[in-house]
Amino acid sequence: MLGARRPDSSAALLSAILFLHIQAAVAGSGSDPLLHVGGYDGKQMNVTCLSVGWYPKPKVLWRNGRRQRLPSKVEKISRNRGLFDVSSSVVVTEHSDPTLICAIRPSSPGPEKVSAILISDEFFPQFSSWKVGLFLFLSVCVCLLFLPACYLWRVQRAKRKSSNLTTKK
């Protein structure tokens, strides 16, 4: 039995190599997440994260700028030709952290894919009630000063016209 190999060890090694090769060929890392801002109504908006081509089924994680996890409003996972497409949405309000991070993490070991967006404060204009009240008060004051000034100007002009007429006679 010189030169004979142990069939158990070589077969196990060969099956392990084939398993790893097949598993690597089947796993799909998916696309980079695409972020879409929509559904804006002045007080809140929806931000949607979309990624396609994952296997196995991925997990979607939303985080803010301080890396705190956020709950997603809607999460849809669909299967297309054996690969998973994932879509997840969160609601952003004026009190939310302006930085949103969407991370797609595979179920099996592998790199997660991340996209981030910074929501501008201009989407949520800040109108303080005291500022509105001050603006209205100042507008009324200007009107109250302007109207008597116009009246006095007209009276003075009428007096000048009448005095010019009497001096010409």
PDB file of C-alpha atoms in Angstrom:
ATOM      1  CA  MET A   1       0.000   0.000   0.000  1.00  0.00           C
ATOM      2  CA  LEU A   2       2.774   2.326  -0.738  1.00  0.00           C
ATOM      3  CA  GLY A   3       1.598   5.494  -2.450  1.00  0.00           C
ATOM      4  CA  ALA A   4      -2.022   4.928  -1.463  1.00  0.00           C
ATOM      5  CA  ARG A   5      -3.838   7.996  -0.205  1.00  0.00           C
ATOM      6  CA  ARG A   6      -6.414   8.186   2.442  1.00  0.00           C
ATOM      7  CA  PRO A   7      -9.608   8.735   0.529  1.00  0.00           C
ATOM      8  CA  ASP A   8     -11.360  10.387   3.450  1.00  0.00           C
ATOM      9  CA  SER A   9      -9.038  13.376   3.816  1.00  0.00           C
ATOM     10  CA  SER A  10      -8.646  14.189   0.122  1.00  0.00           C
ATOM     11  CA  ALA A  11     -12.364  13.843  -0.533  1.00  0.00           C
ATOM     12  CA  ALA A  12     -13.137  16.085   2.433  1.00  0.00           C
ATOM     13  CA  LEU A  13     -10.634  18.660   1.225  1.00  0.00           C
ATOM     14  CA  LEU A  14     -12.005  18.541  -2.313  1.00  0.00           C
ATOM     15  CA  SER A  15     -15.615  18.897  -1.124  1.00  0.00           C
ATOM     16  CA  ALA A  16     -14.646  21.809   1.149  1.00  0.00           C
ATOM     17  CA  ILE A  17     -12.934  23.580  -1.754  1.00  0.00           C
ATOM     18  CA  LEU A  18     -15.917  22.968  -4.042  1.00  0.00           C
ATOM     19  CA  PHE A  19     -18.342  24.148  -1.343  1.00  0.00           C
ATOM     20  CA  LEU A  20     -16.407  27.386  -0.822  1.00  0.00           C
ATOM     21  CA  HIS A  21     -16.112  27.938  -4.569  1.00  0.00           C
ATOM     22  CA  ILE A  22     -19.830  27.349  -5.152  1.00  0.00           C
ATOM     23  CA  GLN A  23     -20.820  29.492  -2.169  1.00  0.00           C
ATOM     24  CA  ALA A  24     -18.616  32.354  -3.398  1.00  0.00           C
ATOM     25  CA  ALA A  25     -20.078  32.061  -6.897  1.00  0.00           C
ATOM     26  CA  VAL A  26     -23.675  32.076  -5.634  1.00  0.00           C
ATOM     27  CA  ALA A  27     -23.386  34.965  -3.157  1.00  0.00           C
ATOM     28  CA  GLY A  28     -24.357  38.339  -4.635  1.00  0.00           C
ATOM     29  CA  SER A  29     -23.080  41.474  -2.955  1.00  0.00           C
ATOM     30  CA  GLY A  30     -25.778  43.697  -4.452  1.00  0.00           C
ATOM     31  CA  SER A  31     -25.693  47.245  -5.741  1.00  0.00           C
ATOM     32  CA  ASP A  32     -24.738  50.339  -3.811  1.00  0.00           C
ATOM     33  CA  PRO A  33     -27.793  51.773  -2.035  1.00  0.00           C
ATOM     34  CA  LEU A  34     -29.639  54.468  -3.953  1.00  0.00           C
ATOM     35  CA  LEU A  35     -31.341  57.133  -1.812  1.00  0.00           C
ATOM     36  CA  HIS A  36     -34.473  58.911  -3.014  1.00  0.00           C
ATOM     37  CA  VAL A  37     -36.195  61.856  -1.292  1.00  0.00           C
ATOM     38  CA  GLY A  38     -39.930  62.104  -1.920  1.00  0.00           C
ATOM     39  CA  GLY A  39     -43.329  62.610  -0.368  1.00  0.00           C
ATOM     40  CA  TYR A  40     -42.497  66.078   0.970  1.00  0.00           C
ATOM     41  CA  ASP A  41     -45.433  67.934   2.529  1.00  0.00           C
ATOM     42  CA  GLY A  42     -43.735  70.816   4.363  1.00  0.00           C
ATOM     43  CA  LYS A  43     -43.562  69.027   7.710  1.00  0.00           C
ATOM     44  CA  GLN A  44     -42.100  65.649   6.833  1.00  0.00           C
ATOM     45  CA  MET A  45     -40.671  63.677   3.935  1.00  0.00           C
ATOM     46  CA  ASN A  46     -39.929  60.077   3.036  1.00  0.00           C
ATOM     47  CA  VAL A  47     -36.403  58.955   2.235  1.00  0.00           C
ATOM     48  CA  THR A  48     -36.182  55.593   0.449  1.00  0.00           C
ATOM     49  CA  CYS A  49     -33.142  53.349   0.154  1.00  0.00           C
ATOM     50  CA  LEU A  50     -33.066  50.873  -2.755  1.00  0.00           C
ATOM     51  CA  SER A  51     -30.533  48.151  -3.551  1.00  0.00           C
ATOM     52  CA  VAL A  52     -30.774  45.195  -5.942  1.00  0.00           C
ATOM     53  CA  GLY A  53     -28.990  41.917  -6.641  1.00  0.00           C
ATOM     54  CA  TRP A  54     -28.396  40.469  -3.157  1.00  0.00           C
ATOM     55  CA  TYR A  55     -28.014  36.859  -2.108  1.00  0.00           C
ATOM     56  CA  PRO A  56     -28.778  35.776   0.531  1.00  0.00           C
ATOM     57  CA  LYS A  57     -31.499  38.119   1.765  1.00  0.00           C
ATOM     58  CA  PRO A  58     -29.908  41.320   3.154  1.00  0.00           C
ATOM     59  CA  LYS A  59     -30.786  43.476   6.154  1.00  0.00           C
ATOM     60  CA  VAL A  60     -31.353  47.225   5.907  1.00  0.00           C
ATOM     61  CA  LEU A  61     -30.116  49.446   8.718  1.00  0.00           C
ATOM     62  CA  TRP A  62     -30.897  53.148   8.987  1.00  0.00           C
ATOM     63  CA  ARG A  63     -28.713  55.345  11.181  1.00  0.00           C
ATOM     64  CA  ASN A  64     -28.489  59.059  11.861  1.00  0.00           C
ATOM     65  CA  GLY A  65     -25.354  61.211  11.961  1.00  0.00           C
ATOM     66  CA  ARG A  66     -24.627  60.058  15.519  1.00  0.00           C
ATOM     67  CA  ARG A  67     -24.736  56.414  14.304  1.00  0.00           C
ATOM     68  CA  GLN A  68     -27.948  55.715  16.243  1.00  0.00           C
ATOM     69  CA  ARG A  69     -30.281  53.176  14.650  1.00  0.00           C
ATOM     70  CA  LEU A  70     -33.547  54.477  13.224  1.00  0.00           C
ATOM     71  CA  PRO A  71     -36.764  52.514  12.694  1.00  0.00           C
ATOM     72  CA  SER A  72     -37.795  52.061   9.092  1.00  0.00           C
ATOM     73  CA  LYS A  73     -41.375  52.809   8.099  1.00  0.00           C
ATOM     74  CA  VAL A  74     -41.625  50.402   5.187  1.00  0.00           C
ATOM     75  CA  GLU A  75     -39.379  47.553   4.152  1.00  0.00           C
ATOM     76  CA  LYS A  76     -39.987  45.513   1.027  1.00  0.00           C
ATOM     77  CA  ILE A  77     -37.913  42.567  -0.091  1.00  0.00           C
ATOM     78  CA  SER A  78     -38.640  40.943  -3.434  1.00  0.00           C
ATOM     79  CA  ARG A  79     -36.960  38.107  -5.256  1.00  0.00           C
ATOM     80  CA  ASN A  80     -35.995  38.473  -8.897  1.00  0.00           C
ATOM     81  CA  ARG A  81     -34.217  35.619 -10.721  1.00  0.00           C
ATOM     82  CA  GLY A  82     -32.928  34.208  -7.445  1.00  0.00           C
ATOM     83  CA  LEU A  83     -31.542  37.516  -6.163  1.00  0.00           C
ATOM     84  CA  PHE A  84     -33.137  39.808  -3.605  1.00  0.00           C
ATOM     85  CA  ASP A  85     -34.070  43.447  -4.158  1.00  0.00           C
ATOM     86  CA  VAL A  86     -34.640  45.523  -1.040  1.00  0.00           C
ATOM     87  CA  SER A  87     -36.397  48.843  -0.503  1.00  0.00           C
ATOM     88  CA  SER A  88     -36.758  50.598   2.843  1.00  0.00           C
ATOM     89  CA  SER A  89     -38.125  54.019   3.846  1.00  0.00           C
ATOM     90  CA  VAL A  90     -37.877  56.320   6.835  1.00  0.00           C
ATOM     91  CA  VAL A  91     -39.820  59.470   7.675  1.00  0.00           C
ATOM     92  CA  VAL A  92     -37.793  62.620   8.283  1.00  0.00           C
ATOM     93  CA  THR A  93     -39.238  65.583  10.186  1.00  0.00           C
ATOM     94  CA  GLU A  94     -37.877  69.017  11.026  1.00  0.00           C
ATOM     95  CA  HIS A  95     -36.694  67.645  14.389  1.00  0.00           C
ATOM     96  CA  SER A  96     -34.766  64.734  12.851  1.00  0.00           C
ATOM     97  CA  ASP A  97     -30.990  64.562  12.549  1.00  0.00           C
ATOM     98  CA  PRO A  98     -30.179  65.990   9.087  1.00  0.00           C
ATOM     99  CA  THR A  99     -27.743  63.155   8.272  1.00  0.00           C
ATOM    100  CA  LEU A 100     -29.250  59.834   7.172  1.00  0.00           C
ATOM    101  CA  ILE A 101     -27.215  56.700   6.519  1.00  0.00           C
ATOM    102  CA  CYS A 102     -28.617  53.607   4.805  1.00  0.00           C
ATOM    103  CA  ALA A 103     -26.532  50.447   5.188  1.00  0.00           C
ATOM    104  CA  ILE A 104     -27.333  47.189   3.408  1.00  0.00           C
ATOM    105  CA  ARG A 105     -25.802  44.273   5.259  1.00  0.00           C
ATOM    106  CA  PRO A 106     -25.648  40.751   3.841  1.00  0.00           C
ATOM    107  CA  SER A 107     -26.922  37.864   5.978  1.00  0.00           C
ATOM    108  CA  SER A 108     -23.684  35.975   5.351  1.00  0.00           C
ATOM    109  CA  PRO A 109     -20.239  37.426   6.044  1.00  0.00           C
ATOM    110  CA  GLY A 110     -19.372  40.114   3.566  1.00  0.00           C
ATOM    111  CA  PRO A 111     -19.010  43.859   3.199  1.00  0.00           C
ATOM    112  CA  GLU A 112     -21.979  46.094   3.844  1.00  0.00           C
ATOM    113  CA  LYS A 113     -22.793  48.800   1.333  1.00  0.00           C
ATOM    114  CA  VAL A 114     -23.534  52.283   2.615  1.00  0.00           C
ATOM    115  CA  SER A 115     -25.007  55.522   1.253  1.00  0.00           C
ATOM    116  CA  ALA A 116     -25.620  58.755   3.148  1.00  0.00           C
ATOM    117  CA  ILE A 117     -27.567  61.951   2.560  1.00  0.00           C
ATOM    118  CA  LEU A 118     -27.656  65.318   4.309  1.00  0.00           C
ATOM    119  CA  ILE A 119     -31.132  66.885   4.425  1.00  0.00           C
ATOM    120  CA  SER A 120     -30.899  70.674   4.193  1.00  0.00           C
ATOM    121  CA  ASP A 121     -32.682  72.827   6.776  1.00  0.00           C
ATOM    122  CA  GLU A 122     -34.283  74.689   3.874  1.00  0.00           C
ATOM    123  CA  PHE A 123     -36.735  71.793   3.451  1.00  0.00           C
ATOM    124  CA  PHE A 124     -38.202  72.683   6.847  1.00  0.00           C
ATOM    125  CA  PRO A 125     -38.510  76.469   7.172  1.00  0.00           C
ATOM    126  CA  GLN A 126     -38.648  77.637  10.758  1.00  0.00           C
ATOM    127  CA  PHE A 127     -41.420  80.148  11.484  1.00  0.00           C
ATOM    128  CA  SER A 128     -41.478  81.161  15.115  1.00  0.00           C
ATOM    129  CA  SER A 129     -44.777  82.554  16.335  1.00  0.00           C
ATOM    130  CA  TRP A 130     -43.073  85.500  18.021  1.00  0.00           C
ATOM    131  CA  LYS A 131     -41.296  86.398  14.755  1.00  0.00           C
ATOM    132  CA  VAL A 132     -44.595  86.353  12.868  1.00  0.00           C
ATOM    133  CA  GLY A 133     -46.205  88.460  15.605  1.00  0.00           C
ATOM    134  CA  LEU A 134     -43.332  90.952  15.535  1.00  0.00           C
ATOM    135  CA  PHE A 135     -43.562  91.234  11.745  1.00  0.00           C
ATOM    136  CA  LEU A 136     -47.314  91.910  11.914  1.00  0.00           C
ATOM    137  CA  PHE A 137     -46.870  94.461  14.719  1.00  0.00           C
ATOM    138  CA  LEU A 138     -44.174  96.347  12.814  1.00  0.00           C
ATOM    139  CA  SER A 139     -46.271  96.285   9.636  1.00  0.00           C
ATOM    140  CA  VAL A 140     -49.234  97.823  11.472  1.00  0.00           C
ATOM    141  CA  CYS A 141     -46.949 100.463  13.034  1.00  0.00           C
ATOM    142  CA  VAL A 142     -45.549 101.430   9.630  1.00  0.00           C
ATOM    143  CA  CYS A 143     -49.086 101.724   8.236  1.00  0.00           C
ATOM    144  CA  LEU A 144     -50.202 103.822  11.210  1.00  0.00           C
ATOM    145  CA  LEU A 145     -47.264 106.178  10.674  1.00  0.00           C
ATOM    146  CA  PHE A 146     -47.544 106.263   6.891  1.00  0.00           C
ATOM    147  CA  LEU A 147     -51.269 107.084   6.671  1.00  0.00           C
ATOM    148  CA  PRO A 148     -51.161 110.216   8.897  1.00  0.00           C
ATOM    149  CA  ALA A 149     -47.986 111.354   7.133  1.00  0.00           C
ATOM    150  CA  CYS A 150     -49.768 111.100   3.768  1.00  0.00           C
ATOM    151  CA  TYR A 151     -52.768 112.974   5.175  1.00  0.00           C
ATOM    152  CA  LEU A 152     -50.594 115.788   6.570  1.00  0.00           C
ATOM    153  CA  TRP A 153     -48.674 116.019   3.288  1.00  0.00           C
ATOM    154  CA  ARG A 154     -51.934 116.421   1.339  1.00  0.00           C
ATOM    155  CA  VAL A 155     -53.206 119.045   3.788  1.00  0.00           C
ATOM    156  CA  GLN A 156     -49.945 121.007   3.470  1.00  0.00           C
ATOM    157  CA  ARG A 157     -50.089 120.757  -0.311  1.00  0.00           C
ATOM    158  CA  ALA A 158     -53.694 121.980  -0.340  1.00  0.00           C
ATOM    159  CA  LYS A 159     -52.746 124.918   1.923  1.00  0.00           C
ATOM    160  CA  ARG A 160     -49.891 125.840  -0.394  1.00  0.00           C
ATOM    161  CA  LYS A 161     -52.176 125.746  -3.409  1.00  0.00           C
ATOM    162  CA  SER A 162     -54.775 127.887  -1.700  1.00  0.00           C
ATOM    163  CA  SER A 163     -52.169 130.381  -0.489  1.00  0.00           C
ATOM    164  CA  ASN A 164     -50.697 130.544  -4.005  1.00  0.00           C
ATOM    165  CA  LEU A 165     -54.165 131.242  -5.417  1.00  0.00           C
ATOM    166  CA  THR A 166     -54.847 134.015  -2.898  1.00  0.00           C
ATOM    167  CA  THR A 167     -51.479 135.682  -3.493  1.00  0.00           C
ATOM    168  CA  LYS A 168     -51.984 135.632  -7.272  1.00  0.00           C
ATOM    169  CA  LYS A 169     -55.295 137.477  -6.998  1.00  0.00           C
TER     170      LYS A 169
END
